[in-house]
Short mmCIF file of N, CA and C in Angstrom, two decimals:
data_model
loop_
_atom_site.label_atom_id
_atom_site.label_comp_id
_atom_site.label_asym_id
_atom_site.label_seq_id
_atom_site.Cartn_x
_atom_site.Cartn_y
_atom_site.Cartn_z
N MET A 14 3.96 14.57 7.75
CA MET A 14 3.81 14.80 6.32
C MET A 14 2.34 15.12 6.09
N THR A 15 2.08 16.28 5.55
CA THR A 15 0.69 16.67 5.31
C THR A 15 0.07 15.83 4.20
N VAL A 16 0.72 15.80 3.05
CA VAL A 16 0.25 15.05 1.88
C VAL A 16 1.46 14.37 1.26
N PHE A 17 1.30 13.15 0.75
CA PHE A 17 2.42 12.51 0.07
C PHE A 17 2.74 13.32 -1.19
N PRO A 18 4.01 13.68 -1.41
CA PRO A 18 4.38 14.56 -2.53
C PRO A 18 4.48 13.83 -3.87
N ALA A 19 3.38 13.34 -4.39
CA ALA A 19 3.37 12.53 -5.60
C ALA A 19 3.60 13.37 -6.85
N VAL A 20 4.49 12.88 -7.72
CA VAL A 20 4.70 13.50 -9.03
C VAL A 20 4.40 12.51 -10.16
N ASP A 21 4.28 11.23 -9.83
CA ASP A 21 4.01 10.21 -10.82
C ASP A 21 3.41 9.00 -10.11
N GLY A 22 2.89 8.05 -10.86
CA GLY A 22 2.34 6.86 -10.25
C GLY A 22 1.74 5.93 -11.27
N PHE A 23 1.30 4.78 -10.81
CA PHE A 23 0.67 3.80 -11.68
C PHE A 23 -0.08 2.79 -10.81
N ALA A 24 -0.86 1.92 -11.45
CA ALA A 24 -1.59 0.87 -10.73
C ALA A 24 -1.54 -0.40 -11.56
N VAL A 25 -1.62 -1.54 -10.88
CA VAL A 25 -1.62 -2.84 -11.56
C VAL A 25 -2.68 -3.74 -10.92
N TYR A 26 -3.24 -4.62 -11.75
CA TYR A 26 -4.16 -5.65 -11.30
C TYR A 26 -3.54 -6.98 -11.67
N SER A 27 -3.62 -7.97 -10.76
CA SER A 27 -2.93 -9.23 -11.02
C SER A 27 -3.69 -10.39 -10.40
N THR A 28 -3.65 -11.53 -11.10
CA THR A 28 -4.10 -12.78 -10.52
C THR A 28 -2.99 -13.81 -10.71
N THR A 29 -2.80 -14.66 -9.73
CA THR A 29 -1.81 -15.73 -9.80
C THR A 29 -2.50 -17.01 -9.37
N ALA A 30 -2.76 -17.89 -10.32
CA ALA A 30 -3.54 -19.09 -10.04
C ALA A 30 -2.87 -19.99 -9.00
N ASP A 31 -1.56 -20.16 -9.07
CA ASP A 31 -0.90 -21.09 -8.16
C ASP A 31 -0.91 -20.62 -6.72
N ALA A 32 -0.98 -19.33 -6.50
CA ALA A 32 -1.03 -18.80 -5.13
C ALA A 32 -2.46 -18.46 -4.71
N GLY A 33 -3.42 -18.63 -5.62
CA GLY A 33 -4.78 -18.26 -5.32
C GLY A 33 -4.93 -16.78 -5.05
N ARG A 34 -4.08 -15.98 -5.69
CA ARG A 34 -3.98 -14.56 -5.37
C ARG A 34 -4.71 -13.72 -6.41
N GLU A 35 -5.49 -12.78 -5.93
CA GLU A 35 -6.08 -11.75 -6.78
C GLU A 35 -5.90 -10.44 -6.03
N HIS A 36 -5.20 -9.51 -6.66
CA HIS A 36 -4.95 -8.25 -5.97
C HIS A 36 -4.70 -7.11 -6.94
N ALA A 37 -4.76 -5.90 -6.39
CA ALA A 37 -4.44 -4.69 -7.13
C ALA A 37 -3.53 -3.84 -6.26
N ILE A 38 -2.63 -3.12 -6.91
CA ILE A 38 -1.69 -2.26 -6.20
C ILE A 38 -1.67 -0.89 -6.87
N GLY A 39 -1.76 0.15 -6.05
CA GLY A 39 -1.62 1.52 -6.53
C GLY A 39 -0.34 2.11 -5.97
N TYR A 40 0.42 2.78 -6.82
CA TYR A 40 1.68 3.40 -6.42
C TYR A 40 1.66 4.89 -6.70
N GLU A 41 2.25 5.66 -5.82
CA GLU A 41 2.57 7.06 -6.06
C GLU A 41 4.06 7.22 -5.81
N LEU A 42 4.74 7.92 -6.68
CA LEU A 42 6.17 8.16 -6.58
C LEU A 42 6.42 9.64 -6.36
N ASP A 43 7.45 9.98 -5.59
CA ASP A 43 7.73 11.40 -5.34
C ASP A 43 8.77 11.97 -6.29
N SER A 44 9.17 11.19 -7.30
CA SER A 44 10.20 11.64 -8.23
C SER A 44 10.01 10.92 -9.56
N ASN A 45 10.49 11.54 -10.63
CA ASN A 45 10.47 10.89 -11.94
C ASN A 45 11.71 10.04 -12.19
N ALA A 46 12.66 10.06 -11.28
CA ALA A 46 13.89 9.28 -11.43
C ALA A 46 14.35 8.82 -10.05
N PRO A 47 15.06 7.69 -9.99
CA PRO A 47 15.53 7.20 -8.70
C PRO A 47 16.57 8.12 -8.09
N PRO A 48 16.74 8.08 -6.76
CA PRO A 48 16.01 7.23 -5.83
C PRO A 48 14.62 7.79 -5.55
N TYR A 49 13.67 6.88 -5.42
CA TYR A 49 12.28 7.23 -5.17
C TYR A 49 11.94 7.08 -3.69
N ASN A 50 10.91 7.79 -3.28
CA ASN A 50 10.13 7.44 -2.11
C ASN A 50 8.76 7.07 -2.68
N THR A 51 8.17 5.99 -2.18
CA THR A 51 6.92 5.53 -2.77
C THR A 51 5.84 5.36 -1.70
N LEU A 52 4.62 5.60 -2.12
CA LEU A 52 3.44 5.26 -1.34
C LEU A 52 2.77 4.13 -2.09
N GLU A 53 2.48 3.05 -1.39
CA GLU A 53 1.91 1.85 -2.02
C GLU A 53 0.69 1.40 -1.23
N ILE A 54 -0.39 1.13 -1.94
CA ILE A 54 -1.57 0.53 -1.34
C ILE A 54 -1.82 -0.79 -2.06
N ASP A 55 -1.82 -1.89 -1.31
CA ASP A 55 -2.10 -3.22 -1.84
C ASP A 55 -3.49 -3.63 -1.35
N VAL A 56 -4.31 -4.15 -2.25
CA VAL A 56 -5.64 -4.63 -1.90
C VAL A 56 -5.78 -6.06 -2.39
N TYR A 57 -6.16 -6.96 -1.49
CA TYR A 57 -6.31 -8.38 -1.82
C TYR A 57 -7.75 -8.82 -1.72
N TRP A 58 -8.25 -9.44 -2.80
CA TRP A 58 -9.55 -10.08 -2.76
C TRP A 58 -9.40 -11.54 -2.37
N ALA A 59 -8.29 -12.15 -2.78
CA ALA A 59 -8.09 -13.57 -2.48
C ALA A 59 -6.60 -13.87 -2.37
N PHE A 60 -6.29 -14.81 -1.51
CA PHE A 60 -4.92 -15.26 -1.30
C PHE A 60 -5.01 -16.61 -0.60
N ASN A 61 -4.23 -17.59 -1.00
CA ASN A 61 -4.30 -18.90 -0.35
C ASN A 61 -4.18 -18.76 1.16
N GLY A 62 -5.09 -19.37 1.89
CA GLY A 62 -5.09 -19.31 3.34
C GLY A 62 -5.86 -18.13 3.91
N MET A 63 -6.33 -17.21 3.05
CA MET A 63 -7.05 -16.03 3.52
C MET A 63 -8.52 -16.38 3.74
N ALA A 64 -9.04 -16.05 4.90
CA ALA A 64 -10.44 -16.33 5.21
C ALA A 64 -11.37 -15.46 4.37
N THR A 65 -11.11 -14.17 4.35
CA THR A 65 -11.93 -13.24 3.57
C THR A 65 -11.02 -12.15 3.01
N GLY A 66 -11.41 -11.62 1.90
CA GLY A 66 -10.67 -10.53 1.28
C GLY A 66 -11.41 -9.21 1.45
N VAL A 67 -11.01 -8.25 0.68
CA VAL A 67 -11.57 -6.91 0.75
C VAL A 67 -12.89 -6.84 0.01
N VAL A 68 -13.81 -6.07 0.55
CA VAL A 68 -15.07 -5.75 -0.11
C VAL A 68 -14.99 -4.28 -0.48
N ILE A 69 -15.36 -3.96 -1.73
CA ILE A 69 -15.24 -2.58 -2.21
C ILE A 69 -16.59 -2.16 -2.77
N PRO A 70 -17.06 -0.96 -2.50
CA PRO A 70 -16.42 0.11 -1.73
C PRO A 70 -16.49 -0.17 -0.23
N ALA A 71 -15.56 0.43 0.48
CA ALA A 71 -15.52 0.26 1.93
C ALA A 71 -14.63 1.33 2.54
N VAL A 72 -14.93 1.66 3.77
CA VAL A 72 -14.05 2.51 4.59
C VAL A 72 -13.55 1.61 5.70
N ARG A 73 -12.22 1.54 5.86
CA ARG A 73 -11.64 0.60 6.81
C ARG A 73 -10.68 1.30 7.76
N ASN A 74 -10.63 0.80 8.97
CA ASN A 74 -9.68 1.25 9.98
C ASN A 74 -8.40 0.43 9.77
N LEU A 75 -7.28 1.10 9.50
CA LEU A 75 -6.03 0.39 9.24
C LEU A 75 -5.46 -0.32 10.47
N ALA A 76 -5.95 0.00 11.64
CA ALA A 76 -5.49 -0.68 12.86
C ALA A 76 -5.88 -2.16 12.87
N VAL A 77 -6.84 -2.57 12.04
CA VAL A 77 -7.25 -3.98 12.01
C VAL A 77 -6.30 -4.83 11.17
N GLU A 78 -5.37 -4.21 10.46
CA GLU A 78 -4.40 -4.96 9.64
C GLU A 78 -3.20 -5.29 10.52
N PRO A 79 -3.06 -6.54 10.98
CA PRO A 79 -2.06 -6.86 11.98
C PRO A 79 -0.61 -6.83 11.50
N ASP A 80 -0.39 -7.23 10.25
CA ASP A 80 0.97 -7.27 9.73
C ASP A 80 0.94 -7.28 8.21
N TYR A 81 2.11 -7.17 7.62
CA TYR A 81 2.22 -7.04 6.17
C TYR A 81 1.87 -8.34 5.44
N SER A 82 2.18 -9.48 6.02
CA SER A 82 1.96 -10.75 5.31
C SER A 82 0.50 -11.19 5.29
N THR A 83 -0.34 -10.65 6.17
CA THR A 83 -1.74 -11.06 6.19
C THR A 83 -2.72 -9.92 5.96
N CYS A 84 -2.24 -8.73 5.67
CA CYS A 84 -3.16 -7.61 5.48
C CYS A 84 -3.95 -7.78 4.18
N THR A 85 -5.16 -7.27 4.16
CA THR A 85 -5.98 -7.29 2.95
C THR A 85 -6.08 -5.91 2.33
N ALA A 86 -5.83 -4.86 3.09
CA ALA A 86 -5.71 -3.49 2.59
C ALA A 86 -4.45 -2.93 3.26
N CYS A 87 -3.34 -3.00 2.56
CA CYS A 87 -2.03 -2.69 3.13
C CYS A 87 -1.54 -1.34 2.62
N VAL A 88 -0.98 -0.55 3.52
CA VAL A 88 -0.42 0.75 3.14
C VAL A 88 1.04 0.76 3.57
N VAL A 89 1.93 1.06 2.61
CA VAL A 89 3.37 1.06 2.87
C VAL A 89 3.98 2.30 2.23
N ILE A 90 4.88 2.94 2.96
CA ILE A 90 5.75 3.96 2.37
C ILE A 90 7.16 3.39 2.40
N ARG A 91 7.83 3.48 1.26
CA ARG A 91 9.22 3.02 1.14
C ARG A 91 10.08 4.24 0.85
N GLU A 92 11.26 4.29 1.48
CA GLU A 92 12.15 5.44 1.32
C GLU A 92 13.46 5.03 0.66
N ASP A 93 14.01 5.98 -0.11
CA ASP A 93 15.33 5.85 -0.71
C ASP A 93 15.45 4.57 -1.53
N CYS A 94 14.61 4.48 -2.58
CA CYS A 94 14.52 3.28 -3.40
C CYS A 94 15.21 3.48 -4.74
N PRO A 95 16.29 2.73 -5.03
CA PRO A 95 16.88 2.80 -6.36
C PRO A 95 15.97 2.18 -7.42
N ASP A 96 15.09 1.26 -6.98
CA ASP A 96 14.03 0.69 -7.81
C ASP A 96 12.88 0.34 -6.85
N LEU A 97 11.81 -0.22 -7.36
CA LEU A 97 10.65 -0.46 -6.51
C LEU A 97 10.79 -1.67 -5.59
N ASP A 98 11.84 -2.46 -5.76
CA ASP A 98 12.00 -3.67 -4.97
C ASP A 98 13.04 -3.59 -3.87
N SER A 99 13.92 -2.62 -3.91
CA SER A 99 14.98 -2.54 -2.90
C SER A 99 15.05 -1.11 -2.37
N CYS A 100 14.65 -0.95 -1.13
CA CYS A 100 14.59 0.38 -0.52
C CYS A 100 15.33 0.36 0.81
N ALA A 101 15.80 1.53 1.22
CA ALA A 101 16.55 1.63 2.48
C ALA A 101 15.65 1.40 3.70
N ARG A 102 14.42 1.91 3.66
CA ARG A 102 13.50 1.80 4.79
C ARG A 102 12.08 1.60 4.27
N ALA A 103 11.26 0.95 5.11
CA ALA A 103 9.84 0.80 4.80
C ALA A 103 9.04 1.11 6.06
N TYR A 104 7.83 1.59 5.85
CA TYR A 104 6.91 1.94 6.93
C TYR A 104 5.56 1.31 6.60
N PHE A 105 4.95 0.67 7.60
CA PHE A 105 3.68 -0.04 7.44
C PHE A 105 2.61 0.67 8.25
N ALA A 106 1.43 0.88 7.65
CA ALA A 106 0.34 1.60 8.33
C ALA A 106 -0.20 0.80 9.50
N ARG A 107 -0.27 1.45 10.65
CA ARG A 107 -0.76 0.81 11.88
C ARG A 107 -2.01 1.50 12.42
N ALA A 108 -2.35 2.67 11.87
CA ALA A 108 -3.53 3.40 12.32
C ALA A 108 -3.97 4.34 11.21
N GLY A 109 -5.22 4.75 11.26
CA GLY A 109 -5.75 5.67 10.26
C GLY A 109 -6.88 5.02 9.49
N THR A 110 -7.32 5.71 8.45
CA THR A 110 -8.47 5.28 7.67
C THR A 110 -8.13 5.18 6.20
N ILE A 111 -8.62 4.12 5.56
CA ILE A 111 -8.51 3.98 4.12
C ILE A 111 -9.93 3.88 3.56
N ASN A 112 -10.19 4.68 2.54
CA ASN A 112 -11.47 4.67 1.84
C ASN A 112 -11.21 4.02 0.49
N LEU A 113 -11.69 2.80 0.32
CA LEU A 113 -11.54 2.06 -0.93
C LEU A 113 -12.73 2.43 -1.81
N ILE A 114 -12.53 3.39 -2.67
CA ILE A 114 -13.63 3.99 -3.44
C ILE A 114 -14.02 3.13 -4.62
N ASP A 115 -13.05 2.82 -5.47
CA ASP A 115 -13.32 2.05 -6.69
C ASP A 115 -12.03 1.34 -7.08
N ILE A 116 -12.01 0.04 -6.96
CA ILE A 116 -10.85 -0.73 -7.37
C ILE A 116 -11.37 -1.89 -8.20
N GLY A 117 -11.11 -1.81 -9.52
CA GLY A 117 -11.65 -2.79 -10.45
C GLY A 117 -10.99 -4.14 -10.36
N ARG A 118 -11.76 -5.17 -10.70
CA ARG A 118 -11.25 -6.54 -10.67
C ARG A 118 -11.04 -7.08 -12.07
N ALA A 119 -10.61 -6.21 -12.98
CA ALA A 119 -10.29 -6.60 -14.35
C ALA A 119 -9.50 -5.47 -15.00
N VAL A 120 -8.87 -5.81 -16.12
CA VAL A 120 -8.14 -4.81 -16.91
C VAL A 120 -8.94 -4.60 -18.18
N PRO A 121 -9.26 -3.38 -18.58
CA PRO A 121 -8.90 -2.14 -17.90
C PRO A 121 -9.75 -1.92 -16.66
N GLY A 122 -9.19 -1.17 -15.76
CA GLY A 122 -9.87 -0.84 -14.51
C GLY A 122 -9.26 0.39 -13.90
N VAL A 123 -9.66 0.68 -12.68
CA VAL A 123 -9.15 1.85 -11.98
C VAL A 123 -8.84 1.46 -10.55
N PHE A 124 -7.85 2.13 -9.98
CA PHE A 124 -7.49 1.98 -8.57
C PHE A 124 -7.70 3.35 -7.94
N HIS A 125 -8.74 3.47 -7.10
CA HIS A 125 -9.06 4.76 -6.48
C HIS A 125 -9.26 4.55 -4.99
N ALA A 126 -8.32 5.07 -4.19
CA ALA A 126 -8.39 4.96 -2.74
C ALA A 126 -7.88 6.24 -2.11
N GLU A 127 -8.40 6.55 -0.92
CA GLU A 127 -7.97 7.74 -0.18
C GLU A 127 -7.55 7.33 1.23
N LEU A 128 -6.51 7.99 1.73
CA LEU A 128 -6.01 7.77 3.07
C LEU A 128 -6.23 9.01 3.92
N THR A 129 -6.55 8.82 5.20
CA THR A 129 -6.76 9.93 6.12
C THR A 129 -6.11 9.60 7.46
N ASN A 130 -5.32 10.54 7.97
CA ASN A 130 -4.72 10.45 9.31
C ASN A 130 -4.05 9.11 9.56
N VAL A 131 -3.11 8.76 8.70
CA VAL A 131 -2.44 7.46 8.77
C VAL A 131 -1.11 7.58 9.51
N ARG A 132 -0.90 6.65 10.45
CA ARG A 132 0.41 6.52 11.11
C ARG A 132 1.07 5.25 10.60
N LEU A 133 2.27 5.41 10.04
CA LEU A 133 3.03 4.28 9.54
C LEU A 133 4.27 4.11 10.41
N ASP A 134 4.48 2.90 10.90
CA ASP A 134 5.64 2.60 11.73
C ASP A 134 6.72 1.96 10.88
N GLU A 135 7.97 2.25 11.20
CA GLU A 135 9.08 1.64 10.47
C GLU A 135 8.98 0.12 10.62
N TRP A 136 9.13 -0.59 9.49
CA TRP A 136 8.81 -2.02 9.46
C TRP A 136 9.84 -2.77 8.64
N ARG A 137 10.18 -3.95 9.07
CA ARG A 137 11.03 -4.85 8.29
C ARG A 137 10.08 -5.79 7.55
N LEU A 138 9.88 -5.56 6.24
CA LEU A 138 8.87 -6.28 5.49
C LEU A 138 9.20 -7.76 5.33
N GLY A 139 10.47 -8.12 5.15
CA GLY A 139 10.86 -9.52 4.96
C GLY A 139 10.46 -10.39 6.13
N PRO A 140 10.95 -10.10 7.33
CA PRO A 140 10.53 -10.90 8.49
C PRO A 140 9.18 -10.45 9.04
N ASP A 141 8.63 -9.35 8.51
CA ASP A 141 7.31 -8.84 8.89
C ASP A 141 7.22 -8.49 10.37
N VAL A 142 8.13 -7.61 10.79
CA VAL A 142 8.16 -7.17 12.19
C VAL A 142 8.48 -5.68 12.24
N PRO A 143 8.01 -4.99 13.30
CA PRO A 143 8.38 -3.58 13.44
C PRO A 143 9.87 -3.45 13.74
N VAL A 144 10.44 -2.33 13.35
CA VAL A 144 11.83 -2.02 13.67
C VAL A 144 11.86 -1.55 15.13
N VAL A 145 12.68 -2.18 15.94
CA VAL A 145 12.80 -1.79 17.34
C VAL A 145 13.34 -0.36 17.40
N ASP A 146 12.67 0.50 18.14
CA ASP A 146 13.02 1.92 18.25
C ASP A 146 13.06 2.61 16.88
N GLY A 147 12.24 2.13 15.95
CA GLY A 147 12.19 2.70 14.60
C GLY A 147 11.38 3.98 14.58
N GLY A 148 11.43 4.63 13.46
CA GLY A 148 10.70 5.88 13.28
C GLY A 148 9.26 5.63 12.86
N CYS A 149 8.56 6.74 12.66
CA CYS A 149 7.20 6.64 12.14
C CYS A 149 6.94 7.84 11.23
N ILE A 150 5.94 7.70 10.39
CA ILE A 150 5.51 8.77 9.51
C ILE A 150 4.04 9.01 9.78
N LEU A 151 3.66 10.26 9.95
CA LEU A 151 2.26 10.64 10.08
C LEU A 151 1.86 11.29 8.76
N LEU A 152 0.89 10.70 8.10
CA LEU A 152 0.43 11.15 6.79
C LEU A 152 -1.01 11.62 6.95
N ASN A 153 -1.23 12.93 6.78
CA ASN A 153 -2.58 13.47 6.95
C ASN A 153 -3.54 12.99 5.88
N SER A 154 -3.06 12.99 4.63
CA SER A 154 -3.96 12.54 3.55
C SER A 154 -3.16 12.16 2.31
N ALA A 155 -3.76 11.30 1.51
CA ALA A 155 -3.19 10.90 0.22
C ALA A 155 -4.30 10.29 -0.61
N VAL A 156 -4.15 10.40 -1.92
CA VAL A 156 -5.10 9.82 -2.85
C VAL A 156 -4.32 9.09 -3.94
N ILE A 157 -4.74 7.90 -4.24
CA ILE A 157 -4.24 7.20 -5.43
C ILE A 157 -5.45 6.98 -6.33
N ASN A 158 -5.40 7.53 -7.52
CA ASN A 158 -6.46 7.39 -8.50
C ASN A 158 -5.81 7.19 -9.86
N ARG A 159 -5.55 5.91 -10.19
CA ARG A 159 -4.80 5.56 -11.39
C ARG A 159 -5.50 4.46 -12.17
N PRO A 160 -5.44 4.51 -13.50
CA PRO A 160 -6.02 3.42 -14.32
C PRO A 160 -5.03 2.27 -14.46
N TYR A 161 -5.56 1.09 -14.80
CA TYR A 161 -4.74 -0.03 -15.24
C TYR A 161 -5.47 -0.76 -16.35
#
């Protein structure tokens, strides 16, 4: 895939006191109506049990993110989604570069990140494991630049 075929998108900023969580998520959708394919970038500043969060601005190698449950800059593509929570397949970034340009820690704010040469492996997000003999997606570039 040369570029993610985005036609719509949005971003959210959230804090959850009981989980010690502070994060922002940027979404790009390839359709204005379901089923969607989505590109999602999650960025965590804090999460209970997390030693350190993301520092912004930063350029990061996605190979340092070991799995979905502990990543601090997570990239996921979901396919064939009737809504944003239930999709037929998911792919988790295992290689490539993310440039965290500007991601605000308050509302209103902006979520601005760029991806370069990303390889995403088919992933089972619930148990947080790769799909055995699963597929992969090679994404040359993508940009999420959305307000919240």
